[in-house]
CSV table of C-alpha atoms in Angstrom, one decimal:
chain,number,residue,atom,x,y,z
A,1,MET,CA,42.0,37.8,2.7
A,2,PRO,CA,44.3,36.0,5.3
A,3,GLN,CA,42.8,34.9,8.5
A,4,PRO,CA,43.7,37.0,11.3
A,5,VAL,CA,46.0,35.0,13.6
A,6,GLN,CA,45.0,35.1,17.4
A,7,ILE,CA,47.5,36.2,19.7
A,8,VAL,CA,48.7,32.8,21.8
A,9,CYS,CA,47.7,33.9,25.0
A,10,MET,CA,50.1,32.1,27.5
A,11,GLY,CA,48.6,33.6,30.7
A,12,TYR,CA,45.6,35.2,31.5
A,13,GLU,CA,43.4,36.1,34.8
A,14,THR,CA,40.3,35.0,35.5
A,15,TRP,CA,37.6,34.9,38.1
A,16,PHE,CA,38.2,31.2,39.7
A,17,GLY,CA,42.0,31.7,39.0
A,18,SER,CA,45.0,32.5,37.1
A,19,VAL,CA,46.0,30.3,34.0
A,20,ASP,CA,49.7,30.2,32.8
A,21,GLY,CA,50.0,27.8,30.0
A,22,ALA,CA,49.0,24.3,31.7
A,23,HIS,CA,49.5,25.4,35.1
A,24,CYS,CA,46.5,27.3,36.8
A,25,THR,CA,46.5,28.6,40.4
A,26,PRO,CA,42.9,28.6,41.8
A,27,PHE,CA,41.7,31.9,42.9
A,28,THR,CA,39.8,31.4,46.5
A,29,GLY,CA,38.0,34.7,47.4
A,30,THR,CA,34.6,36.1,47.8
A,31,VAL,CA,32.3,36.7,45.5
A,32,ILE,CA,32.6,40.3,45.8
A,33,GLU,CA,36.5,39.7,45.2
A,34,GLN,CA,35.6,37.5,42.3
A,35,ALA,CA,33.4,40.2,40.9
A,36,VAL,CA,36.2,42.7,40.8
A,37,ARG,CA,38.4,40.1,38.8
A,38,VAL,CA,35.5,39.9,36.4
A,39,ARG,CA,35.1,43.8,35.7
A,40,GLU,CA,39.0,44.2,35.5
A,41,GLY,CA,38.8,42.1,32.3
A,42,ALA,CA,37.0,45.1,30.7
A,43,GLY,CA,40.5,46.8,30.4
A,44,VAL,CA,42.0,43.7,28.4
A,45,ARG,CA,42.6,44.4,24.6
A,46,GLY,CA,43.0,41.9,22.0
A,47,ALA,CA,42.2,38.5,22.2
A,48,LEU,CA,39.8,37.8,25.0
A,49,PRO,CA,40.8,34.2,26.1
A,50,VAL,CA,37.7,31.8,27.4
A,51,PRO,CA,38.4,28.6,28.5
A,52,THR,CA,36.0,25.7,28.1
A,53,TRP,CA,34.3,24.2,31.0
A,54,GLU,CA,36.8,21.2,31.3
A,55,GLU,CA,39.7,23.5,31.8
A,56,ILE,CA,37.7,25.7,34.2
A,57,VAL,CA,36.6,22.5,36.7
A,58,ALA,CA,40.2,21.2,36.3
A,59,CYS,CA,41.7,24.7,37.3
A,60,ALA,CA,39.1,25.5,40.1
A,61,GLN,CA,39.4,22.2,41.1
A,62,TYR,CA,35.5,21.6,41.4
A,63,ARG,CA,33.9,18.3,41.6
A,64,ASP,CA,32.0,18.4,38.7
A,65,ARG,CA,30.6,20.7,36.1
A,66,ALA,CA,27.3,21.2,38.0
A,67,ILE,CA,29.2,22.7,40.8
A,68,TYR,CA,30.9,25.0,38.3
A,69,THR,CA,27.5,25.9,36.9
A,70,SER,CA,26.1,26.9,40.1
A,71,GLU,CA,29.3,28.7,41.4
A,72,VAL,CA,29.5,31.0,38.1
A,73,ARG,CA,25.8,31.6,38.2
A,74,GLN,CA,26.2,32.7,42.0
A,75,LEU,CA,28.6,35.1,40.8
A,76,ALA,CA,26.9,36.3,37.6
A,77,LEU,CA,23.6,36.7,39.8
A,78,PHE,CA,25.6,38.8,42.3
A,79,MET,CA,27.0,40.9,39.5
A,80,ALA,CA,23.7,41.6,37.8
A,81,ARG,CA,22.0,42.4,40.9
A,82,GLU,CA,24.4,44.7,41.7
A,83,GLY,CA,24.5,46.5,38.2
A,84,VAL,CA,20.9,46.8,38.3
A,85,MET,CA,20.7,48.4,41.7
A,86,GLN,CA,23.3,51.0,40.9
A,87,HIS,CA,21.5,51.7,37.8
A,88,LEU,CA,17.9,52.0,39.4
A,89,ARG,CA,19.5,54.2,42.4
A,90,SER,CA,21.2,56.7,40.1
A,91,PRO,CA,19.4,60.3,39.7
A,92,GLU,CA,19.7,60.0,36.1
A,93,THR,CA,17.2,57.0,36.5
A,94,LEU,CA,15.0,58.5,39.2
A,95,LEU,CA,14.5,61.4,36.6
A,96,ALA,CA,13.7,59.1,33.5
A,97,THR,CA,11.1,57.2,35.4
A,98,ARG,CA,9.4,60.2,36.9
A,99,VAL,CA,9.4,61.8,33.1
A,100,ARG,CA,7.9,58.8,31.9
A,101,PHE,CA,5.4,58.8,34.9
A,102,LEU,CA,4.6,62.5,34.3
A,103,THR,CA,3.7,61.7,30.7
A,104,ASP,CA,1.6,58.9,31.4
A,105,LEU,CA,-0.5,61.2,34.2
A,106,ASP,CA,-0.7,63.9,31.6
A,107,ARG,CA,-2.8,61.3,29.5
A,108,ILE,CA,-4.8,60.0,32.2
A,109,ILE,CA,-5.7,63.4,33.5
A,110,ALA,CA,-6.9,64.5,30.0
A,111,LEU,CA,-8.8,61.2,29.5
A,112,VAL,CA,-10.7,61.3,32.9
A,113,GLU,CA,-11.3,65.2,32.5
A,114,SER,CA,-13.1,64.5,29.1
A,115,ARG,CA,-14.9,62.0,29.9
A,116,THR,CA,-16.2,63.7,33.5
A,117,ASP,CA,-17.0,66.7,31.5
A,118,GLU,CA,-19.1,64.7,29.0
A,119,MET,CA,-21.1,63.4,32.0
A,120,GLN,CA,-21.3,66.8,33.4
A,121,VAL,CA,-22.9,68.3,30.0
A,122,LEU,CA,-25.5,65.5,29.8
A,123,GLU,CA,-26.4,65.9,33.7
A,124,GLN,CA,-26.9,69.7,33.2
A,125,ALA,CA,-28.9,69.1,30.1
A,126,SER,CA,-31.1,66.8,31.9
A,127,VAL,CA,-31.7,69.3,34.7
A,128,HIS,CA,-32.3,72.2,32.3
A,129,PRO,CA,-33.8,70.7,29.3
A,130,ASP,CA,-33.7,74.0,27.3
A,131,PRO,CA,-31.7,75.6,26.3
A,132,LEU,CA,-28.2,73.8,27.1
A,133,PRO,CA,-26.2,75.8,29.2
A,134,ASP,CA,-23.1,77.8,28.0
A,135,SER,CA,-20.9,77.1,31.1
A,136,VAL,CA,-20.8,73.6,32.9
A,137,ASP,CA,-19.1,74.8,35.8
A,138,ILE,CA,-21.0,73.1,38.8
A,139,PRO,CA,-19.4,73.2,42.1
A,140,VAL,CA,-18.4,69.9,43.2
A,141,SER,CA,-21.0,69.9,46.1
A,142,ARG,CA,-23.9,70.8,43.8
A,143,CYS,CA,-23.0,67.8,41.9
A,144,THR,CA,-26.0,65.3,42.1
A,145,ASP,CA,-24.4,62.4,40.1
A,146,PRO,CA,-22.0,60.4,42.3
A,147,VAL,CA,-19.8,59.3,39.4
A,148,VAL,CA,-19.5,62.8,38.1
A,149,ALA,CA,-18.7,63.8,41.7
A,150,ALA,CA,-16.1,61.5,42.6
A,151,GLY,CA,-14.6,61.8,38.9
A,152,LEU,CA,-14.1,65.9,39.7
A,153,GLU,CA,-12.4,64.7,42.9
A,154,GLU,CA,-10.1,62.3,41.3
A,155,ILE,CA,-9.0,64.9,38.9
A,156,GLU,CA,-8.2,67.5,41.9
A,157,ARG,CA,-6.1,64.3,43.4
A,158,LEU,CA,-4.6,63.6,40.0
A,159,LYS,CA,-3.5,67.1,39.2
A,160,LYS,CA,-2.1,67.4,43.0
A,161,LEU,CA,0.0,64.3,41.9
A,162,ARG,CA,1.2,66.0,38.8
A,163,ARG,CA,2.3,68.9,40.7
A,164,ILE,CA,4.4,67.0,43.0
A,165,CYS,CA,5.7,64.8,40.2
A,166,ALA,CA,6.6,68.0,37.9
A,167,ASP,CA,8.3,69.6,40.9
A,168,GLU,CA,10.7,66.6,41.6
A,169,ILE,CA,11.6,66.4,37.8
A,170,SER,CA,12.2,70.2,38.2
A,171,ARG,CA,14.6,69.5,41.2
A,172,LEU,CA,16.3,66.4,39.7
A,173,ALA,CA,16.8,68.0,36.3
A,174,GLY,CA,18.5,70.8,38.0
A,175,LYS,CA,21.0,68.4,39.4
A,176,VAL,CA,21.7,66.2,36.7
A,177,LEU,CA,21.3,68.5,33.6
A,178,PRO,CA,22.4,71.9,35.1
A,179,ASN,CA,23.0,73.6,31.7
A,180,CYS,CA,20.4,71.8,29.6
A,181,SER,CA,17.9,73.1,32.3
A,182,MET,CA,18.9,76.7,32.1
A,183,LEU,CA,18.7,76.5,28.3
A,184,CYS,CA,15.4,75.1,27.5
A,185,GLY,CA,13.8,74.6,30.9
A,186,ASN,CA,13.9,71.7,33.5
A,187,LEU,CA,11.2,69.8,32.3
A,188,VAL,CA,12.1,70.1,28.6
A,189,ALA,CA,15.6,69.0,29.2
A,190,ALA,CA,14.4,66.2,31.3
A,191,ARG,CA,12.0,65.3,28.5
A,192,LEU,CA,15.0,65.3,26.1
A,193,MET,CA,17.1,63.1,28.2
A,194,THR,CA,14.7,60.4,28.4
A,195,ALA,CA,13.7,60.4,25.1
A,196,ALA,CA,17.5,60.0,24.2
A,197,GLY,CA,17.5,57.1,26.5
A,198,GLY,CA,19.8,58.6,29.3
A,199,LEU,CA,22.4,61.6,29.6
A,200,SER,CA,25.2,59.8,28.1
A,201,ASN,CA,23.0,58.7,24.9
A,202,LEU,CA,21.9,62.5,25.1
A,203,SER,CA,25.6,63.9,25.2
A,204,ARG,CA,26.6,62.0,22.0
A,205,LEU,CA,23.6,63.0,19.7
A,206,PRO,CA,23.9,65.5,17.0
A,207,SER,CA,22.1,68.9,17.5
A,208,ALA,CA,19.8,67.8,14.3
A,209,THR,CA,18.6,64.8,16.3
A,210,ILE,CA,17.9,66.8,19.3
A,211,GLN,CA,15.8,69.2,17.5
A,212,VAL,CA,13.5,66.4,16.2
A,213,LEU,CA,13.6,64.4,19.4
A,214,GLY,CA,10.1,63.2,20.2
A,215,ALA,CA,9.0,63.7,16.6
A,216,GLY,CA,9.2,60.1,15.8
A,217,PRO,CA,6.1,59.5,13.8
A,218,ALA,CA,6.5,62.8,11.7
A,219,LEU,CA,10.3,61.9,11.1
A,220,PHE,CA,9.6,58.4,9.7
A,221,ALA,CA,6.6,60.1,7.6
A,222,HIS,CA,9.3,62.2,6.1
A,223,ILE,CA,11.9,59.6,5.3
A,224,ARG,CA,9.4,57.0,3.9
A,225,GLY,CA,8.8,59.7,1.6
A,226,GLY,CA,6.4,62.6,1.0
A,227,ALA,CA,5.9,64.6,4.1
A,228,PRO,CA,8.0,67.5,5.0
A,229,PRO,CA,10.6,67.2,7.6
A,230,PRO,CA,9.6,67.7,11.2
A,231,LYS,CA,11.0,71.2,12.5
A,232,HIS,CA,10.9,70.4,16.1
A,233,GLY,CA,9.8,67.5,18.7
A,234,ILE,CA,10.2,68.1,22.5
A,235,ILE,CA,11.9,71.0,21.9
A,236,TYR,CA,8.8,72.8,20.8
A,237,GLU,CA,7.4,72.9,24.4
A,238,HIS,CA,10.0,75.3,25.3
A,239,LYS,CA,8.4,78.8,25.0
A,240,ARG,CA,11.3,80.4,23.0
A,241,VAL,CA,10.0,78.0,20.5
A,242,HIS,CA,6.2,77.4,20.7
A,243,ALA,CA,5.8,81.4,21.5
A,244,ALA,CA,7.6,82.4,18.2
A,245,PRO,CA,5.8,82.9,15.0
A,246,LYS,CA,5.4,79.8,13.1
A,247,LYS,CA,7.7,80.7,10.2
A,248,ALA,CA,10.5,81.2,12.8
A,249,ARG,CA,9.9,78.2,14.6
A,250,GLY,CA,12.2,76.0,12.7
A,251,ARG,CA,15.2,78.5,12.8
A,252,ILE,CA,14.7,79.0,16.5
A,253,SER,CA,14.4,75.3,17.5
A,254,ARG,CA,17.3,74.7,15.4
A,255,ALA,CA,19.5,77.3,17.2
A,256,LEU,CA,18.2,75.9,20.8
A,257,ALA,CA,19.1,72.2,19.6
A,258,ALA,CA,22.6,73.4,18.6
A,259,ARG,CA,23.4,74.8,22.2
A,260,VAL,CA,21.6,71.9,24.0
A,261,ALA,CA,23.6,69.6,22.2
A,262,ILE,CA,26.9,71.1,23.7
A,263,ALA,CA,25.2,71.6,27.0
A,264,ALA,CA,24.5,68.0,27.3
A,265,ARG,CA,28.0,67.2,26.9
A,266,ILE,CA,29.1,69.8,29.4
A,267,ASP,CA,26.4,68.2,31.9
A,268,TYR,CA,27.6,64.7,31.1
A,269,TYR,CA,31.4,65.3,31.1
A,270,ARG,CA,31.5,67.8,33.6
A,271,GLY,CA,28.0,68.1,35.5
A,272,VAL,CA,28.3,71.8,36.9
A,273,GLU,CA,26.6,74.8,35.5
A,274,ASP,CA,28.7,76.8,33.3
A,275,PRO,CA,27.6,80.6,33.3
A,276,GLY,CA,30.2,81.7,30.5
A,277,PHE,CA,28.8,79.0,28.1
A,278,LEU,CA,24.8,79.9,29.4
A,279,SER,CA,25.4,83.6,28.7
A,280,ARG,CA,27.1,83.0,25.3
A,281,SER,CA,24.3,80.5,24.4
A,282,ASP,CA,21.6,83.1,25.2
A,283,GLU,CA,23.2,85.6,23.1
A,284,ILE,CA,23.7,83.3,20.0
A,285,ILE,CA,20.1,82.2,20.0
A,286,ARG,CA,18.7,85.7,20.6
A,287,GLN,CA,20.7,86.8,17.7
A,288,ARG,CA,19.3,83.9,15.4
A,289,THR,CA,15.9,84.4,16.7
A,290,ALA,CA,16.2,88.2,16.0
A,291,ARG,CA,17.3,87.8,12.4
A,292,ARG,CA,14.9,89.0,9.7
B,1,MET,CA,12.9,19.5,19.7
B,2,ILE,CA,10.0,18.4,21.1
B,3,ARG,CA,6.4,18.7,20.0
B,4,VAL,CA,3.2,17.9,21.6
B,5,ASN,CA,0.3,17.4,19.0
B,6,GLY,CA,2.1,19.6,16.4
B,7,VAL,CA,2.8,22.4,19.0
B,8,LEU,CA,6.3,23.3,19.8
B,9,VAL,CA,7.1,22.9,23.5
B,10,SER,CA,10.2,22.8,25.9
B,11,PRO,CA,10.9,20.6,28.5
B,12,GLY,CA,9.9,22.3,31.5
B,13,ARG,CA,7.5,20.9,34.2
B,14,LYS,CA,6.0,24.2,35.2
B,15,PRO,CA,5.2,27.9,33.5
B,16,VAL,CA,8.0,30.5,34.0
B,17,TYR,CA,6.1,33.7,32.8
B,18,GLY,CA,2.6,32.5,32.4
B,19,GLU,CA,2.8,30.5,29.2
B,20,ARG,CA,0.3,27.7,28.4
B,21,MET,CA,1.3,24.1,29.0
B,22,ALA,CA,0.8,21.2,26.7
B,23,GLY,CA,1.3,17.5,27.7
B,24,GLY,CA,2.9,18.7,31.1
B,25,TYR,CA,5.6,20.7,28.9
B,26,ARG,CA,6.0,24.7,28.6
B,27,VAL,CA,4.5,26.0,25.1
B,28,TRP,CA,6.9,28.0,23.0
B,29,ASP,CA,5.1,30.4,21.0
B,30,PRO,CA,6.5,31.5,17.8
B,31,TYR,CA,4.5,34.8,17.7
B,32,ARG,CA,6.3,35.6,21.1
B,33,SER,CA,9.8,34.2,20.4
B,34,LYS,CA,11.5,34.3,17.0
B,35,LEU,CA,13.7,31.4,17.8
B,36,ALA,CA,10.5,29.4,17.7
B,37,ALA,CA,9.5,30.8,14.7
B,38,LEU,CA,12.8,29.8,13.3
B,39,TYR,CA,12.2,26.1,14.6
B,40,GLU,CA,8.7,26.3,13.1
B,41,ILE,CA,10.2,27.1,9.9
B,42,GLY,CA,12.6,24.2,10.4
B,43,GLY,CA,15.9,26.5,10.1
B,44,ALA,CA,17.3,26.4,13.6
B,45,PRO,CA,20.1,23.7,14.7
B,46,ASP,CA,18.8,21.6,17.4
B,47,ILE,CA,19.8,22.5,21.2
B,48,SER,CA,21.0,19.5,23.1
B,49,ARG,CA,21.4,18.7,27.1
B,50,GLU,CA,25.1,19.0,26.7
B,51,MET,CA,25.6,22.5,24.9
B,52,VAL,CA,26.6,25.4,26.3
B,53,VAL,CA,24.3,28.4,24.9
B,54,LEU,CA,25.8,32.0,24.5
B,55,TYR,CA,22.7,34.2,24.1
B,56,LEU,CA,22.9,37.9,23.3
B,57,GLY,CA,20.2,40.3,23.9
B,58,ALA,CA,18.4,38.1,26.3
B,59,ALA,CA,15.6,40.7,27.3
B,60,HIS,CA,13.3,39.6,29.7
B,61,GLY,CA,14.2,36.1,29.7
B,62,THR,CA,11.3,34.6,27.8
B,63,THR,CA,13.1,32.7,24.8
B,64,VAL,CA,16.1,32.2,27.3
B,65,SER,CA,13.9,30.1,29.7
B,66,HIS,CA,12.9,27.9,26.5
B,67,VAL,CA,16.5,27.3,25.7
B,68,ALA,CA,17.5,26.7,29.0
B,69,ASP,CA,14.9,23.6,29.0
B,70,TYR,CA,16.7,22.2,26.1
B,71,ALA,CA,20.5,23.1,27.1
B,72,CYS,CA,23.1,22.6,29.5
B,73,CYS,CA,23.2,26.1,30.4
B,74,VAL,CA,22.7,29.4,29.2
B,75,TYR,CA,24.8,32.6,29.4
B,76,ALA,CA,22.2,35.3,28.8
B,77,VAL,CA,23.7,38.5,28.1
B,78,GLU,CA,21.7,41.8,28.6
B,79,PHE,CA,22.6,45.3,28.3
B,80,ALA,CA,19.4,47.0,29.5
B,81,PRO,CA,18.8,47.1,33.3
B,82,GLY,CA,15.0,47.2,33.0
B,83,PRO,CA,14.7,43.6,31.3
B,84,MET,CA,17.7,42.7,33.5
B,85,VAL,CA,15.2,42.8,36.6
B,86,ASN,CA,12.9,40.1,34.6
B,87,LEU,CA,15.7,38.0,33.6
B,88,ILE,CA,17.2,37.8,37.0
B,89,LYS,CA,13.7,36.7,38.4
B,90,THR,CA,13.6,34.0,35.8
B,91,ALA,CA,17.3,32.9,36.4
B,92,GLU,CA,16.4,32.7,39.8
B,93,MET,CA,13.9,30.1,39.0
B,94,MET,CA,15.9,28.1,36.6
B,95,GLU,CA,19.2,26.8,37.8
B,96,ASN,CA,21.3,26.7,34.4
B,97,ILE,CA,20.5,30.3,33.6
B,98,ILE,CA,23.6,32.6,34.1
B,99,PRO,CA,22.6,36.4,33.6
B,100,VAL,CA,25.5,38.8,32.2
B,101,LEU,CA,24.6,42.3,32.7
B,102,GLY,CA,26.9,43.4,29.6
B,103,ASP,CA,27.1,45.3,26.2
B,104,ALA,CA,27.2,42.6,23.5
B,105,ALA,CA,28.9,45.3,21.6
B,106,ASN,CA,31.8,45.4,24.2
B,107,PRO,CA,32.6,42.0,25.0
B,108,ALA,CA,35.6,42.7,27.0
B,109,SER,CA,33.4,44.0,29.8
B,110,TYR,CA,31.9,40.5,30.3
B,111,PHE,CA,34.3,37.7,28.8
B,112,ARG,CA,35.8,36.5,32.0
B,113,LEU,CA,32.5,35.4,33.1
B,114,LEU,CA,32.1,33.0,30.1
B,115,GLU,CA,33.1,29.4,28.9
B,116,ARG,CA,33.5,28.5,25.5
B,117,ALA,CA,29.8,27.9,24.0
B,118,ASP,CA,28.6,25.5,21.5
B,119,ILE,CA,26.3,27.8,19.9
B,120,LEU,CA,25.6,31.6,19.7
B,121,TYR,CA,22.1,32.9,19.8
B,122,GLN,CA,21.9,36.6,19.0
B,123,ASP,CA,18.9,38.9,19.1
B,124,VAL,CA,20.1,42.6,19.9
B,125,ALA,CA,18.3,45.5,19.0
B,126,GLN,CA,21.2,47.9,17.9
B,127,PRO,CA,23.0,48.8,14.9
B,128,GLY,CA,26.0,47.0,13.9
B,129,GLN,CA,24.6,43.2,14.5
B,130,ALA,CA,27.0,41.6,12.4
B,131,ALA,CA,29.9,43.5,14.1
B,132,ILE,CA,28.6,42.4,17.3
B,133,ALA,CA,28.4,38.8,16.3
B,134,LEU,CA,31.8,38.8,15.1
B,135,ALA,CA,33.2,40.5,18.2
B,136,ASN,CA,31.5,37.4,20.0
B,137,MET,CA,32.6,34.6,17.7
B,138,ALA,CA,35.9,34.3,19.9
B,139,PHE,CA,33.8,32.8,22.6
B,140,LEU,CA,32.5,30.0,20.6
B,141,LYS,CA,34.3,26.6,19.8
B,142,PRO,CA,35.7,26.5,16.3
B,143,GLY,CA,33.0,25.6,13.7
B,144,ALA,CA,30.2,26.0,16.3
B,145,PRO,CA,26.7,27.0,14.9
B,146,PHE,CA,25.2,30.4,15.3
B,147,VAL,CA,21.8,32.1,14.8
B,148,ILE,CA,21.7,35.7,14.4
B,149,MET,CA,18.2,37.6,14.4
B,150,LEU,CA,18.3,40.4,12.2
B,151,LYS,CA,16.0,43.3,13.2
B,152,THR,CA,16.4,45.0,9.7
B,153,ARG,CA,14.4,48.2,11.0
B,154,CYS,CA,17.1,48.4,13.8
B,155,VAL,CA,20.1,48.8,11.4
B,156,ARG,CA,18.7,51.3,9.1
B,157,VAL,CA,14.9,52.2,8.7
B,158,GLU,CA,15.0,54.0,5.4
B,159,SER,CA,16.6,50.9,3.5
B,160,ASP,CA,15.6,47.8,2.0
B,161,PRO,CA,15.4,44.9,4.6
B,162,ALA,CA,16.8,42.6,2.1
B,163,MET,CA,19.9,44.9,1.3
B,164,VAL,CA,20.6,45.6,5.0
B,165,CYS,CA,20.5,41.5,5.4
B,166,SER,CA,22.9,40.9,2.4
B,167,GLU,CA,25.3,43.5,3.9
B,168,SER,CA,25.6,41.5,7.2
B,169,VAL,CA,25.9,38.1,5.3
B,170,GLN,CA,28.8,39.6,3.4
B,171,THR,CA,30.4,41.2,6.8
B,172,LEU,CA,30.2,37.5,8.7
B,173,GLY,CA,31.6,35.8,5.2
B,174,ARG,CA,34.4,38.2,5.0
B,175,ASN,CA,35.4,37.5,8.4
B,176,GLY,CA,35.6,33.5,8.4
B,177,CYS,CA,32.2,32.6,9.3
B,178,THR,CA,30.3,30.4,7.0
B,179,VAL,CA,26.8,31.3,6.4
B,180,GLU,CA,24.5,28.4,5.5
B,181,ARG,CA,21.1,30.1,5.2
B,182,VAL,CA,19.0,33.0,5.5
B,183,MET,CA,15.1,32.8,6.6
B,184,TRP,CA,12.7,35.4,7.0
B,185,LEU,CA,10.4,34.9,9.8
B,186,GLU,CA,7.3,35.7,8.2
B,187,PRO,CA,4.3,35.3,8.9
B,188,TRP,CA,5.4,35.5,12.6
B,189,HIS,CA,7.6,38.3,12.9
B,190,ARG,CA,7.9,41.0,9.9
B,191,ASP,CA,11.2,42.4,8.8
B,192,HIS,CA,13.0,40.0,10.7
B,193,ALA,CA,15.8,37.5,9.1
B,194,ALA,CA,17.8,34.9,10.5
B,195,ILE,CA,21.1,34.3,9.7
B,196,VAL,CA,22.1,30.6,10.3
B,197,GLY,CA,25.7,29.4,10.1
B,198,LYS,CA,29.1,28.1,11.4
B,199,ALA,CA,32.0,30.1,13.4
B,200,PRO,CA,35.2,30.1,11.7
B,201,LEU,CA,37.3,26.8,12.0
B,202,HIS,CA,40.5,28.8,13.0
B,203,PRO,CA,41.1,30.8,16.2
B,204,PHE,CA,39.8,34.2,15.5
B,205,THR,CA,40.5,37.5,16.5
B,206,PRO,CA,37.7,40.3,16.7
B,207,PRO,CA,38.3,42.9,13.7
B,208,GLY,CA,40.2,45.9,14.6
B,209,GLU,CA,41.7,44.2,17.7
B,210,GLU,CA,44.9,42.8,15.7
B,211,PRO,CA,48.1,43.6,17.5
């Protein structure tokens, strides 16, 4: 196979100057202006010219290599910080971080609750040696054990935090994922987006993947052989799926995922609610759900 | 590469991310860093003071910080903003790390920040790793060495790691690269292979980008 031939690039632009053959004009602008020049490179097609440091030092008229390193590092740090800030401030990132927080909170609450319950049962058992009480619901004020009392208080606080977090997720999802939220609920939509690694990723996923997002271990067990394929992942949390009879769940989650895949694309590219699409989707999902 | 009592180190004077020190140098743990594992096996080209390193998939900058101890400077490319936060912190501590927020699969978005590199080190966690390496070969000096860490599980989970690896080697070979050796990083890292080779000697255009 013949070697691909590089286009001989006579002139090119870069952050430190304009190079034209052997001639070079240094660019003397601020870091912000230099960053613009770097970003404009994204539009370049074909060969991407990259000079050696000797060429850069000569062109930009730096005293030595060390000066060049410190200049380019300053520019790179500026651009990296700017890019990170832009990402961290986007509603999409806010949504994803809060979804992860909620997932962890649920785990923490379940853990604290189960351990506190355990201690409460033991405490009651020691107060009334026989028989074991049916109910362990002692009011907080009557709890004599300081650990159990503090534990119960903490659970209340954690549940309040969870409510605040879930409300915020709901609000953000309504803005970031208007169509997905209407289809499968704000929280499920937000979880799907987070599992996909962002809205742009979710908008590019096939519906078959969306259907089993969050069912990772089950999917790998299937691929490695033996296990049956998972029918649903996060989508199961939507009432349309989990309220359905077991036999129908696969069918419903497939129909729902197919519409969510389209909704994600509308959310990503248009970002506004599409009532026509939503009523059509409801009709289609209802038809498939009602079948048989 | 420097060793203190048989332990691989890098010539930095104080810890960067909480690593141990040995003989006044920073310990470079092969369990944490795939490049360190490759040095333990004896498969990686040495990095020296005058070398410019292009590092794709810099992540949090732990391995980058060790490479920077040996090299002239390191262009550390990372796509994910989360790890980039830590990479920036590392770069603030070391004057020869140049952090680049960009997608290694789309080099046009960052090439204007770069200079010609003496060595390419790639450790990205996305499919199409051979294609990514090829797209970045144009930034290397002709015949410069490269090390590509192949996370075979990231390419396709269901296929055999050895097959994934040989496909990548063929792709590189078809496009003018010389693959010198392929080494598995057992026992330090499972299902990870290192492809070590040399960039094309002739000027090179990434595939699909010809006029």
